[in-house]
XYZ file of C-alpha atoms in Angstrom:
785
model
C -12.587 -11.356 -53.841
C -14.293 -9.082 -51.311
C -11.250 -9.199 -49.041
C -8.975 -8.260 -51.922
C -11.172 -5.305 -52.850
C -11.278 -4.135 -49.252
C -7.497 -4.297 -48.883
C -7.045 -2.556 -52.213
C -9.266 0.327 -51.135
C -7.252 0.785 -47.960
C -3.906 0.705 -49.776
C -5.193 3.143 -52.378
C -6.241 5.497 -49.576
C -2.764 5.330 -48.048
C -1.020 5.722 -51.382
C -3.132 8.766 -52.163
C -1.729 10.516 -49.120
C 1.816 9.937 -50.379
C 0.818 11.135 -53.826
C -0.698 14.321 -52.441
C 2.435 15.015 -50.449
C 4.788 14.442 -53.381
C 2.594 16.315 -55.845
C 2.161 19.371 -53.692
C 5.796 19.469 -52.646
C 6.932 19.381 -56.284
C 4.318 21.632 -57.834
C 4.925 24.918 -56.201
C 3.561 24.536 -52.717
C 6.663 26.172 -51.413
C 6.110 28.991 -53.881
C 2.638 29.535 -52.472
C 4.038 30.029 -49.038
C 7.017 32.028 -50.271
C 4.722 34.353 -52.178
C 3.370 35.645 -48.890
C 5.292 38.284 -46.978
C 7.737 36.451 -44.744
C 6.485 38.229 -41.678
C 2.854 37.290 -42.318
C 3.615 33.634 -42.996
C 5.648 33.232 -39.850
C 3.170 35.198 -37.769
C 0.238 33.069 -38.944
C 2.149 29.943 -38.023
C 2.885 31.357 -34.594
C -0.676 32.507 -34.028
C -1.968 29.046 -34.856
C 0.073 27.563 -32.044
C -0.246 30.251 -29.379
C -2.508 29.936 -26.399
C -3.960 32.830 -24.415
C -2.659 33.898 -21.060
C -3.703 31.461 -18.368
C -3.939 31.364 -14.593
C -0.802 30.401 -12.707
C -1.799 26.760 -12.516
C -1.844 26.593 -16.318
C 1.165 28.728 -17.203
C 3.664 25.860 -17.142
C 1.432 23.873 -19.450
C 1.160 26.711 -21.937
C 4.565 26.026 -23.461
C 4.102 23.113 -25.839
C 5.990 19.928 -25.081
C 8.643 19.226 -27.705
C 7.304 16.741 -30.206
C 9.809 13.968 -29.519
C 7.720 11.656 -31.659
C 8.640 13.615 -34.752
C 12.311 14.029 -33.860
C 14.038 10.673 -33.854
C 16.680 10.538 -31.163
C 15.267 13.417 -29.120
C 15.111 13.039 -25.339
C 11.919 11.295 -24.290
C 9.493 13.453 -22.329
C 7.922 11.838 -19.270
C 4.320 10.975 -20.057
C 3.066 12.742 -16.914
C 4.565 15.948 -18.328
C 2.332 15.629 -21.386
C -0.379 18.221 -21.926
C -3.923 17.014 -21.238
C -7.358 18.640 -21.247
C -9.372 15.586 -20.181
C -9.806 16.438 -16.494
C -10.804 20.094 -16.672
C -11.245 21.058 -20.352
C -8.293 23.436 -19.935
C -4.699 22.714 -20.860
C -2.409 21.476 -18.114
C 0.290 18.905 -17.643
C -0.973 15.585 -16.341
C 1.375 15.821 -13.359
C -0.184 19.170 -12.377
C -3.805 18.062 -12.701
C -5.596 17.795 -9.361
C -7.171 14.563 -10.535
C -6.194 10.911 -11.186
C -5.027 11.477 -14.766
C -2.717 9.249 -16.821
C -1.389 9.753 -20.345
C -0.140 7.213 -22.886
C 1.979 8.847 -25.595
C 2.594 7.831 -29.188
C 6.217 7.061 -28.328
C 5.099 4.505 -25.770
C 2.520 2.974 -28.112
C 5.033 2.503 -30.921
C 7.591 0.946 -28.587
C 5.031 -1.571 -27.280
C 3.987 -2.798 -30.749
C 0.433 -3.455 -29.507
C -1.797 -5.967 -31.230
C -4.924 -4.607 -29.527
C -5.650 -1.565 -27.387
C -5.430 -3.343 -24.041
C -1.699 -3.917 -24.663
C -0.926 -0.226 -24.104
C -2.534 0.154 -20.649
C -0.386 -2.093 -18.429
C 1.219 0.971 -16.817
C -2.069 2.776 -16.188
C -3.471 2.217 -12.673
C -7.150 1.490 -12.141
C -7.692 0.251 -15.700
C -8.431 -3.307 -16.874
C -10.159 -5.065 -19.749
C -12.832 -7.732 -20.148
C -12.165 -9.000 -23.641
C -12.760 -12.206 -25.561
C -9.989 -13.517 -27.754
C -12.492 -14.159 -30.545
C -13.777 -10.565 -30.527
C -11.339 -7.762 -31.492
C -13.455 -5.051 -29.881
C -12.234 -3.365 -26.706
C -13.979 -3.287 -23.326
C -12.497 -0.829 -20.831
C -13.025 -1.144 -17.084
C -12.028 1.733 -14.776
C -12.136 1.246 -11.026
C -14.380 -1.798 -11.346
C -16.989 -0.002 -13.474
C -17.796 -0.931 -17.064
C -20.765 -1.582 -19.352
C -23.560 0.661 -20.593
C -21.459 3.857 -20.712
C -20.120 3.902 -17.134
C -16.778 4.630 -18.786
C -17.083 7.333 -21.440
C -14.914 6.454 -24.444
C -14.287 9.182 -27.014
C -12.220 9.104 -30.210
C -11.259 12.564 -31.463
C -14.137 13.816 -29.300
C -16.712 11.359 -30.709
C -18.393 9.084 -28.182
C -18.210 5.323 -28.781
C -21.426 3.873 -27.322
C -21.739 0.531 -29.124
C -23.296 -2.286 -27.089
C -24.426 -5.839 -27.823
C -25.717 -8.183 -25.130
C -24.498 -11.766 -25.146
C -21.887 -13.802 -23.309
C -19.620 -10.749 -23.275
C -19.363 -7.336 -21.649
C -22.247 -4.923 -22.235
C -20.303 -2.178 -23.911
C -17.418 -2.234 -26.373
C -15.876 -0.234 -29.182
C -13.654 -0.799 -32.213
C -10.356 1.057 -32.620
C -7.059 -0.295 -33.913
C -4.008 0.891 -31.918
C -2.135 1.765 -35.127
C -4.557 4.676 -35.595
C -3.952 6.083 -32.108
C -1.711 9.101 -31.496
C -2.212 9.328 -27.731
C -4.596 8.539 -24.882
C -5.774 10.490 -21.825
C -7.367 8.563 -18.943
C -9.305 10.185 -16.100
C -10.436 7.809 -13.353
C -13.684 8.377 -11.463
C -16.431 10.987 -11.953
C -13.986 13.839 -11.323
C -14.266 14.621 -15.055
C -18.037 15.068 -14.894
C -17.740 18.214 -17.017
C -16.439 16.021 -19.822
C -19.790 14.399 -20.487
C -22.775 12.506 -19.171
C -22.595 9.024 -17.725
C -18.917 8.753 -16.862
C -19.217 7.666 -13.232
C -16.290 5.305 -13.822
C -14.095 7.659 -15.799
C -13.175 8.963 -19.230
C -10.822 7.523 -21.853
C -10.060 10.029 -24.594
C -8.235 8.760 -27.685
C -6.526 11.090 -30.135
C -5.892 9.592 -33.557
C -2.708 10.360 -35.436
C -2.353 13.788 -36.987
C 0.135 15.705 -39.069
C 2.444 16.624 -36.170
C 3.014 12.898 -35.532
C 4.559 12.379 -38.965
C 5.687 15.661 -40.514
C 8.749 16.849 -38.604
C 9.715 20.450 -37.803
C 11.250 21.988 -40.918
C 9.469 19.577 -43.269
C 6.604 20.498 -45.537
C 5.565 16.926 -46.181
C 6.276 13.608 -44.555
C 5.337 9.934 -44.786
C 5.799 7.078 -42.289
C 5.636 3.501 -43.556
C 5.492 0.680 -40.987
C 5.564 -3.085 -41.256
C 5.752 -5.746 -38.548
C 5.439 -9.504 -38.051
C 4.705 -11.568 -34.960
C 4.506 -15.214 -33.983
C 1.605 -16.977 -32.235
C 0.383 -16.890 -34.867
C 1.319 -15.110 -38.096
C 0.574 -11.596 -36.875
C 1.127 -9.069 -39.631
C 0.729 -5.287 -39.816
C 1.291 -2.801 -42.593
C 0.515 0.906 -42.400
C 1.233 4.179 -44.139
C 0.547 7.680 -42.803
C 1.442 10.952 -44.435
C 0.672 14.621 -44.546
C 1.510 17.866 -46.236
C 1.449 21.460 -45.064
C -0.052 23.059 -48.152
C 0.659 26.468 -46.662
C 0.691 27.878 -43.111
C -3.111 27.839 -43.142
C -3.900 24.392 -44.622
C -2.793 20.873 -43.605
C -3.811 17.577 -45.222
C -3.186 14.276 -43.454
C -4.249 10.675 -43.904
C -3.271 7.072 -43.610
C -4.274 3.439 -43.834
C -3.515 0.122 -42.168
C -4.026 -3.584 -42.654
C -3.642 -6.097 -39.805
C -4.126 -9.849 -39.751
C -3.495 -12.797 -37.453
C -4.338 -16.496 -37.200
C -5.583 -18.350 -34.123
C -3.189 -17.988 -31.198
C -2.251 -20.494 -28.466
C -2.522 -19.759 -24.760
C 0.230 -20.416 -22.219
C -0.826 -24.068 -21.945
C -0.360 -24.584 -25.669
C -4.104 -24.786 -26.398
C -5.247 -23.127 -29.608
C -8.015 -20.625 -28.876
C -10.631 -20.960 -31.556
C -11.631 -18.072 -33.797
C -8.972 -15.679 -32.483
C -7.821 -14.966 -36.016
C -9.048 -11.795 -37.695
C -8.431 -9.244 -40.436
C -8.630 -5.505 -39.880
C -8.435 -2.736 -42.450
C -8.813 0.936 -41.681
C -7.885 4.460 -42.571
C -8.352 8.103 -41.702
C -8.274 11.492 -43.401
C -7.996 14.966 -41.871
C -8.166 18.448 -43.344
C -7.119 21.385 -41.159
C -7.780 24.993 -42.167
C -6.873 28.175 -40.282
C -9.167 30.800 -41.832
C -8.099 33.639 -39.520
C -5.687 34.341 -36.707
C -6.493 32.091 -33.763
C -9.068 30.006 -35.643
C -8.572 26.351 -36.573
C -11.164 24.184 -38.317
C -10.551 20.432 -38.635
C -12.609 17.958 -40.632
C -11.838 14.301 -39.914
C -13.049 10.884 -40.929
C -12.179 7.355 -39.751
C -13.197 4.078 -41.359
C -12.512 0.569 -40.041
C -13.552 -2.874 -41.258
C -13.185 -5.912 -38.959
C -13.549 -9.463 -40.290
C -13.647 -12.188 -37.632
C -15.648 -15.117 -36.256
C -17.070 -14.996 -32.746
C -18.130 -18.045 -30.780
C -16.611 -21.376 -29.806
C -17.332 -24.822 -31.147
C -17.941 -27.798 -28.861
C -14.791 -29.406 -27.484
C -15.609 -33.067 -27.776
C -18.087 -35.462 -29.438
C -21.163 -33.648 -30.661
C -23.364 -36.709 -31.088
C -23.847 -37.470 -27.400
C -25.255 -35.233 -24.686
C -23.322 -36.873 -21.827
C -20.265 -34.562 -21.836
C -22.325 -31.445 -22.638
C -21.488 -29.534 -19.459
C -17.756 -29.773 -20.035
C -17.447 -29.539 -23.805
C -20.353 -27.350 -24.958
C -19.340 -24.177 -26.720
C -21.696 -21.837 -28.549
C -22.889 -20.949 -31.998
C -20.286 -19.340 -34.263
C -20.872 -16.221 -36.364
C -18.803 -14.831 -39.209
C -18.799 -11.130 -38.332
C -18.206 -8.069 -40.482
C -18.049 -4.876 -38.430
C -17.826 -1.515 -40.130
C -17.127 1.492 -37.958
C -17.453 5.047 -39.256
C -16.547 8.204 -37.340
C -16.847 11.742 -38.665
C -15.834 14.872 -36.768
C -15.907 18.613 -37.340
C -14.107 20.805 -34.792
C -13.630 24.546 -34.644
C -11.215 25.981 -32.115
C -10.410 29.583 -31.373
C -7.799 31.127 -29.095
C -5.576 34.199 -29.224
C -3.011 35.248 -26.602
C -4.509 38.692 -26.108
C -8.135 37.486 -25.928
C -9.038 36.738 -22.307
C -12.755 36.468 -23.022
C -12.862 33.731 -25.642
C -10.986 30.428 -25.819
C -13.513 28.034 -27.214
C -14.007 24.678 -28.890
C -16.922 23.448 -30.967
C -17.189 19.777 -31.920
C -19.839 18.044 -34.008
C -19.570 14.292 -34.553
C -21.261 11.155 -35.775
C -20.379 7.503 -35.216
C -21.871 4.335 -36.658
C -21.044 0.756 -35.706
C -22.664 -1.767 -38.033
C -22.138 -5.419 -37.040
C -23.434 -7.896 -39.651
C -23.206 -11.576 -38.711
C -23.899 -14.887 -40.466
C -24.249 -18.067 -38.462
C -21.668 -20.636 -39.568
C -21.885 -23.253 -36.801
C -24.628 -24.590 -34.526
C -23.591 -26.178 -31.235
C -26.597 -28.485 -30.853
C -25.595 -31.893 -29.591
C -26.956 -33.628 -32.662
C -26.078 -34.699 -36.153
C -26.586 -32.529 -39.166
C -24.096 -29.789 -38.370
C -26.808 -27.294 -37.488
C -28.201 -26.982 -41.016
C -31.926 -26.316 -40.808
C -34.119 -29.208 -41.906
C -37.488 -30.513 -40.798
C -35.711 -33.099 -38.677
C -33.198 -30.640 -37.317
C -34.765 -27.192 -36.822
C -31.600 -25.606 -35.457
C -30.872 -23.683 -32.309
C -33.652 -21.276 -31.364
C -31.293 -19.029 -29.378
C -29.682 -17.841 -32.551
C -31.330 -19.486 -35.518
C -29.829 -21.859 -38.064
C -26.616 -22.035 -40.044
C -26.844 -19.406 -42.776
C -29.148 -17.113 -40.793
C -28.220 -13.445 -40.551
C -28.467 -10.924 -37.740
C -27.237 -7.371 -37.361
C -26.652 -4.756 -34.690
C -26.469 -1.086 -35.664
C -25.851 1.836 -33.346
C -25.828 5.398 -34.664
C -24.587 8.137 -32.370
C -24.645 11.838 -33.197
C -23.430 14.485 -30.797
C -22.233 18.001 -30.169
C -19.852 19.474 -27.592
C -19.316 23.223 -27.147
C -17.279 24.927 -24.447
C -15.455 28.191 -23.778
C -12.999 29.476 -21.185
C -12.982 33.084 -19.996
C -9.978 34.263 -17.949
C -9.720 37.191 -15.574
C -7.481 38.326 -12.719
C -8.428 39.804 -9.387
C -5.543 40.875 -7.194
C -3.320 37.847 -6.640
C -6.092 35.552 -7.901
C -5.933 34.179 -11.445
C -9.275 32.785 -12.560
C -10.576 30.684 -15.436
C -14.313 30.139 -15.983
C -15.096 27.237 -18.324
C -18.672 26.598 -19.386
C -20.311 24.561 -22.076
C -22.974 22.226 -23.382
C -22.934 18.695 -24.798
C -25.534 16.274 -26.103
C -25.695 12.971 -27.921
C -28.361 10.638 -29.259
C -28.116 6.844 -29.573
C -30.299 5.063 -32.116
C -30.156 1.260 -31.763
C -31.513 -1.079 -34.453
C -31.322 -4.867 -34.093
C -32.356 -7.332 -36.802
C -32.584 -11.092 -36.222
C -35.313 -12.874 -38.189
C -35.170 -16.262 -36.477
C -33.011 -15.791 -33.398
C -33.100 -14.151 -30.001
C -31.098 -10.948 -30.524
C -34.104 -8.634 -30.826
C -34.921 -9.552 -27.227
C -31.438 -9.419 -25.699
C -30.415 -6.206 -27.497
C -33.638 -4.246 -28.059
C -33.828 -1.270 -30.367
C -34.704 2.214 -29.186
C -33.763 5.881 -29.061
C -31.985 7.624 -26.191
C -31.081 11.316 -25.955
C -28.674 12.561 -23.292
C -27.684 16.193 -22.810
C -26.090 18.421 -20.244
C -24.415 21.694 -19.446
C -21.685 22.669 -17.021
C -19.795 25.552 -15.491
C -16.384 25.272 -13.846
C -14.447 27.977 -11.987
C -10.728 27.456 -11.531
C -9.043 29.815 -9.049
C -5.286 30.064 -8.462
C -3.916 32.168 -5.631
C -0.231 33.036 -6.036
C 1.696 29.796 -6.624
C 0.454 27.709 -3.725
C -3.348 27.404 -3.806
C -5.724 26.066 -6.455
C -9.486 25.643 -6.107
C -11.693 24.055 -8.777
C -15.457 24.153 -8.364
C -17.977 22.928 -10.906
C -21.628 22.126 -11.386
C -23.115 19.968 -14.127
C -26.725 19.526 -15.228
C -27.727 16.285 -17.010
C -30.946 15.220 -18.653
C -31.939 12.089 -20.571
C -34.980 10.907 -22.529
C -35.520 7.291 -23.604
C -38.165 6.247 -26.116
C -39.329 3.009 -27.749
C -42.460 3.014 -29.885
C -42.582 -0.793 -30.105
C -42.340 -1.243 -26.327
C -44.517 1.768 -25.562
C -41.925 3.133 -23.147
C -41.066 6.753 -22.487
C -38.813 7.622 -19.564
C -36.397 10.341 -18.543
C -34.809 12.259 -15.724
C -32.386 15.033 -14.804
C -29.987 16.048 -12.038
C -27.361 18.590 -10.939
C -23.951 17.108 -10.028
C -21.383 19.174 -8.097
C -17.597 18.998 -7.916
C -15.064 20.698 -5.628
C -11.288 20.233 -5.559
C -8.700 22.012 -3.422
C -4.955 21.646 -3.866
C -2.019 23.331 -2.131
C 1.689 23.484 -2.941
C 3.446 24.303 0.349
C 6.849 23.514 -1.205
C 7.840 23.238 -4.836
C 7.164 19.769 -6.230
C 4.740 18.620 -3.519
C 1.003 19.178 -4.179
C -1.582 17.359 -2.051
C -5.258 17.758 -2.935
C -8.725 16.674 -1.864
C -11.706 16.296 -4.158
C -15.409 15.506 -4.090
C -17.263 14.885 -7.342
C -20.576 13.406 -8.391
C -21.527 11.793 -11.684
C -24.858 10.784 -13.226
C -25.457 7.826 -15.570
C -28.756 7.420 -17.361
C -30.092 3.868 -17.848
C -29.305 2.391 -21.243
C -31.828 1.176 -23.799
C -31.074 -2.478 -23.035
C -31.314 -2.081 -19.253
C -34.697 -0.393 -19.560
C -36.366 -2.254 -22.422
C -35.053 -5.825 -22.459
C -38.139 -8.117 -22.417
C -39.137 -11.619 -23.432
C -38.075 -15.231 -23.132
C -34.450 -16.304 -23.301
C -34.570 -19.055 -25.897
C -33.801 -22.604 -24.859
C -31.169 -23.583 -27.381
C -33.135 -26.639 -28.440
C -34.211 -27.940 -25.035
C -37.614 -27.603 -23.388
C -39.011 -24.214 -22.425
C -39.225 -23.930 -18.650
C -41.419 -20.819 -18.357
C -44.080 -18.861 -20.211
C -43.349 -15.124 -20.046
C -45.812 -12.243 -19.532
C -45.515 -11.191 -23.185
C -46.529 -14.667 -24.402
C -43.039 -15.849 -25.348
C -41.422 -18.801 -23.596
C -37.910 -19.864 -22.745
C -35.391 -20.883 -20.098
C -36.289 -17.713 -18.181
C -37.939 -14.376 -18.843
C -36.413 -10.905 -19.138
C -38.617 -8.210 -17.615
C -38.405 -4.574 -18.749
C -38.060 -1.847 -16.139
C -39.272 1.550 -17.416
C -39.035 2.848 -13.837
C -35.284 2.245 -13.658
C -33.526 5.135 -11.914
C -30.188 6.593 -13.036
C -27.008 5.787 -11.149
C -25.289 8.501 -9.120
C -21.607 8.191 -8.275
C -20.309 10.170 -5.279
C -16.532 10.067 -5.271
C -14.256 11.163 -2.439
C -10.572 11.443 -3.274
C -7.297 12.398 -1.600
C -4.178 12.585 -3.740
C -0.687 13.979 -4.035
C 1.331 15.031 -7.082
C 5.121 14.771 -6.847
C 7.380 16.571 -9.342
C 11.120 16.950 -8.789
C 13.997 17.717 -11.166
C 17.745 17.600 -10.569
C 17.525 15.304 -7.546
C 20.873 13.506 -7.720
C 22.163 14.797 -11.053
C 21.381 17.781 -13.210
C 19.470 15.617 -15.702
C 17.335 13.330 -13.525
C 13.662 13.730 -12.654
C 10.937 12.077 -10.612
C 7.194 12.157 -11.275
C 4.515 10.556 -9.161
C 0.758 10.596 -8.655
C -0.736 8.746 -5.672
C -4.398 8.813 -4.695
C -6.916 7.139 -2.399
C -10.587 7.068 -3.408
C -14.034 5.855 -2.423
C -16.884 5.923 -4.905
C -20.370 5.345 -3.462
C -22.770 4.570 -6.301
C -26.417 5.107 -5.403
C -29.099 3.191 -7.327
C -26.424 0.963 -8.898
C -28.022 -1.014 -11.743
C -27.540 -4.777 -11.850
C -29.249 -7.776 -13.442
C -31.207 -9.416 -10.602
C -32.759 -12.930 -10.707
C -36.005 -13.817 -8.992
C -36.232 -16.432 -6.233
C -35.790 -19.902 -7.810
C -38.889 -22.076 -8.166
C -39.131 -25.814 -8.746
C -39.612 -27.014 -12.326
C -40.054 -30.810 -12.127
C -38.255 -32.896 -13.196
C -35.418 -30.490 -14.066
C -34.776 -28.777 -10.707
C -35.147 -25.212 -9.400
C -34.639 -22.138 -11.584
C -35.191 -18.373 -11.532
C -38.123 -17.442 -13.724
C -37.373 -13.730 -14.109
C -34.274 -11.598 -14.701
C -34.593 -7.826 -14.537
C -32.235 -4.859 -14.374
C -32.949 -3.243 -11.002
C -31.558 -0.498 -8.784
C -29.799 -1.895 -5.748
C -29.470 0.392 -2.734
C -25.796 1.163 -3.088
C -22.453 -0.129 -4.322
C -19.130 0.985 -2.861
C -15.780 0.872 -4.621
C -12.613 2.024 -2.861
C -8.915 1.695 -3.392
C -5.432 3.120 -3.793
C -3.727 3.994 -7.097
C -0.135 5.012 -7.779
C 1.967 5.926 -10.808
C 5.670 6.834 -10.477
C 8.697 7.213 -12.744
C 12.332 8.088 -12.004
C 14.331 9.010 -15.124
C 18.031 9.876 -15.345
C 18.036 10.270 -19.108
C 20.286 7.211 -19.531
C 17.991 4.845 -17.623
C 14.562 4.901 -16.009
C 12.470 2.950 -13.511
C 8.728 3.192 -12.983
C 6.196 1.481 -10.726
C 2.432 1.785 -11.167
C -0.604 -0.096 -9.960
C -3.658 -0.246 -7.741
C -5.387 -2.109 -4.945
C -9.186 -1.928 -4.814
C -12.328 -3.670 -3.647
C -16.011 -3.256 -4.396
C -19.181 -4.417 -2.671
C -22.878 -4.578 -3.271
C -23.805 -3.042 0.100
C -27.269 -4.534 -0.074
C -25.971 -8.094 0.375
C -22.271 -7.467 1.136
C -21.258 -9.520 -1.911
C -18.324 -8.423 -4.055
C -18.935 -6.890 -7.469
C -17.971 -9.219 -10.314
C -16.270 -6.491 -12.353
C -13.831 -5.257 -9.704
C -10.293 -5.081 -11.080
C -7.825 -7.410 -9.341
C -4.747 -5.925 -7.684
C -2.134 -4.907 -10.256
C 1.500 -3.817 -9.878
C 3.542 -3.024 -12.986
C 7.289 -2.378 -12.888
C 9.023 -0.951 -15.963
C 12.780 -0.440 -16.337
C 14.754 0.703 -19.337
C 18.156 1.871 -20.515
C 19.112 4.175 -23.417
C 22.358 3.260 -25.196
C 24.390 4.339 -28.234
C 23.784 8.041 -27.703
C 20.185 7.201 -26.787
C 19.388 5.689 -30.172
C 18.954 2.215 -28.671
C 16.327 1.698 -25.959
C 16.019 -1.610 -24.100
C 13.148 -2.096 -21.637
C 11.575 -4.797 -19.513
C 8.080 -4.716 -18.034
C 6.750 -6.960 -15.279
C 3.009 -6.795 -14.644
C 1.787 -8.797 -11.658
C -1.944 -9.457 -11.189
C -3.764 -11.122 -8.315
C -7.061 -12.996 -8.554
C -10.343 -11.426 -7.427
C -12.081 -14.045 -5.252
C -14.755 -11.805 -3.747
C -17.444 -12.614 -6.308
C -21.144 -13.413 -6.567
C -22.072 -17.090 -6.450
C -21.402 -19.083 -9.593
C -18.437 -17.049 -10.870
C -15.094 -18.632 -11.719
C -12.366 -16.241 -10.421
C -9.728 -14.835 -12.709
C -6.256 -16.302 -12.482
C -3.339 -14.721 -10.630
C -0.529 -14.261 -13.129
C 2.682 -12.428 -14.005
C 3.415 -11.065 -17.457
C 7.026 -10.263 -18.361
C 7.521 -8.346 -21.608
C 10.748 -7.224 -23.320
C 11.028 -4.273 -25.711
C 13.722 -2.909 -28.028
C 13.679 0.290 -30.088
C 16.680 1.134 -32.286
C 16.805 4.399 -34.236
C 19.302 3.092 -36.810
C 19.211 6.426 -38.638
C 17.070 9.501 -38.294
C 14.656 7.945 -40.816
C 14.773 4.225 -39.988
C 13.520 2.726 -36.717
C 13.642 -0.953 -35.835
C 11.469 -2.385 -33.041
C 11.344 -5.827 -31.474
C 9.519 -7.251 -28.480
C 8.672 -10.418 -26.591
C 5.237 -10.521 -24.971
C 4.550 -12.982 -22.142
C 8.158 -14.119 -21.979
C 7.342 -16.755 -19.328
C 4.527 -18.222 -21.460
C 2.020 -17.822 -18.615
C -1.534 -19.108 -18.890
C -3.907 -16.398 -17.697
C -7.558 -15.392 -17.684
C -7.707 -11.701 -16.744
C -11.323 -11.550 -15.520
C -13.917 -13.668 -13.718
C -16.140 -15.941 -15.807
C -19.905 -15.870 -15.116
C -21.896 -19.035 -14.542
C -24.816 -20.132 -16.666
C -28.120 -18.459 -15.901
C -29.888 -21.829 -15.657
C -27.771 -24.657 -14.303
C -24.850 -22.911 -12.606
C -22.215 -24.310 -14.953
C -19.546 -22.044 -16.370
C -20.361 -20.309 -19.644
C -17.876 -22.352 -21.623
C -17.763 -20.163 -24.709
C -16.423 -17.356 -22.507
C -14.122 -19.735 -20.634
C -12.710 -21.103 -23.891
C -12.124 -17.666 -25.467
C -10.940 -15.581 -22.491
C -7.313 -16.796 -22.015
C -4.650 -14.454 -23.325
C -1.925 -15.528 -25.783
C 1.231 -17.309 -24.717
C 4.671 -16.066 -25.780
C 4.652 -13.746 -28.810
C 7.799 -12.580 -30.641
C 7.415 -9.438 -32.747
C 9.648 -7.328 -34.974
C 8.880 -4.192 -36.935
C 10.414 -1.545 -39.179
C 9.385 2.080 -39.714
C 10.765 4.206 -42.533
C 10.264 7.959 -42.781
C 10.263 10.049 -45.934
C 9.996 13.801 -45.917
C 11.063 17.019 -47.517
C 10.785 20.768 -47.521
């Protein structure tokens, strides 16, 4: 009944968008616009889209890229030609940015038919994912850095800081790919002006908006999409629509519903609890109150229903096979994610002093869980009785726990432009701040210890000067100030710190199309609430307690808080080259490429460190304490490349990376380093470019340079096939085959148990990706003037 009500609400939300569009289009909306003087209406529309004069390095980017997404059959624009602001807060094409920037467009996302966000990043170098099949949240790793905000993830400018500690990555977020209109990725701390903490990089998601659905010349438009996939019973339905009420007001919204059953890996093994249901929607209202001003109010809601955890694989009444068959407790999870944003942008072509953006946002992730299965090797199914008290790691069947993270934030910046002789200059300056409020509730279990509650406030300001001399020299210099304050009344902890982080980039263009650059940038990441405050005994799961902890609790081992934990500082050195050539062999062909070499030295890198093992007769030797500590330094270095040659009729692209990372204190590899990846994509456009056929081959190596006790990831090759057919200007058919070779693969290393060295089987059981998946979809467009 609850599921039906939830789905109904989502469908009603989507249908309301269509109703608004039809109602307004038929009830005199056109008359409202026509009642204005023709010159004023057209001028307001132009003013809303104009950008002010920019330095030479930005002039090419000033002309908007044709919205091929809204014009079925239009020539596809190379993604590296897409406008981005992620690296420098000023508009530029990704190919021109003196930074390791990649863009994923809506066209690419729709052609890939992704089931989860990680499906759209195969072509992006330096990016990987540490995900569980039984958890639909997304965990992004950039250049071997993840967890606790090392990668800043923003959705429509709102930071996604959710974190829950368990047998999973320490940092994840919830976003369905059907809501996404485009993604900008900046690797490394080169985007330190974008926000605090991003020593690994920034991933900026833009959700769909009116320009993605309503085509030029239309006043209203609606896109309806449906798809089905095998392995197993993957279904998606969505509706998005918008209306231009008049040149000064836009209304847009949409809804989706996605479901799937448990999938099988490449070996034919069903992965437990990989089925889920997702419902979501968004609404946006855009108002242009005066020339150059645009105010946008947006809201996103998502509801995820799934079960996380793995049951035992074998007899549960004998302890003999425990090491090989033990899974974990299972929780029925209901995650609700809310994001609200208010942005106010101003720019006018004649105004060189002001070009500013104000953003206010709030995000809540509320994860409510009910225990449905207890993995104790005993009879009784985990139901709490006097004879069977349940599993003290996580309570008894029927017990509830919840994790809530509220984030509020603000981001304000402005660009002032001025010329001096042959120098064109842009000064960008701003301020940003956010506050995380973590609340964990677990009446009988262990979650209050492993994910402690607390309050953290992080703020900063920056100034960036971008200088362009003639057409051949560009210099970007920046300084950022960061401050954080962390507070927990229950733990009696108050800590904080601050720092200035510099950045300098120099690029030259000795000949057209060839732009080498060098860059040095620093980033600053404040310790998280969990890293600082985690304290108490890790529960035994039903066995004997091995240690008594300083706070009086007992368990298999003891977590120790560290209020003196120092922030991490990333110092990144980078050399890169941008390649941009048109008309190489024919008048219509083009080549784009970005190649870079980097080394990121992270001072005071934070890691979970065990104490020296001690004997605990008759069980063996074990570490009594685990504490997040600063190690002297970690070093991550590598090469990244992204290229695409496009003739218009066919295209070929190669992208990938090679990297390594070390804990320089003990010369042991970092467990989260991304294995070598090379992705080759080739495609052909037929039938007057209405039919696109593509093949993608992603080859991954295994990372064997790991701390003791880790099971390496597998080396594997994924071959995917894609078809997009624009049958008419309003009907698009898509089909794809994922993992054509039915490969078994585990994309990341599996940690060992903290007590006996055995593999954490719940992670091992849930980490393999799906085997072969066949998918087909249909999109229908409605619209009118």
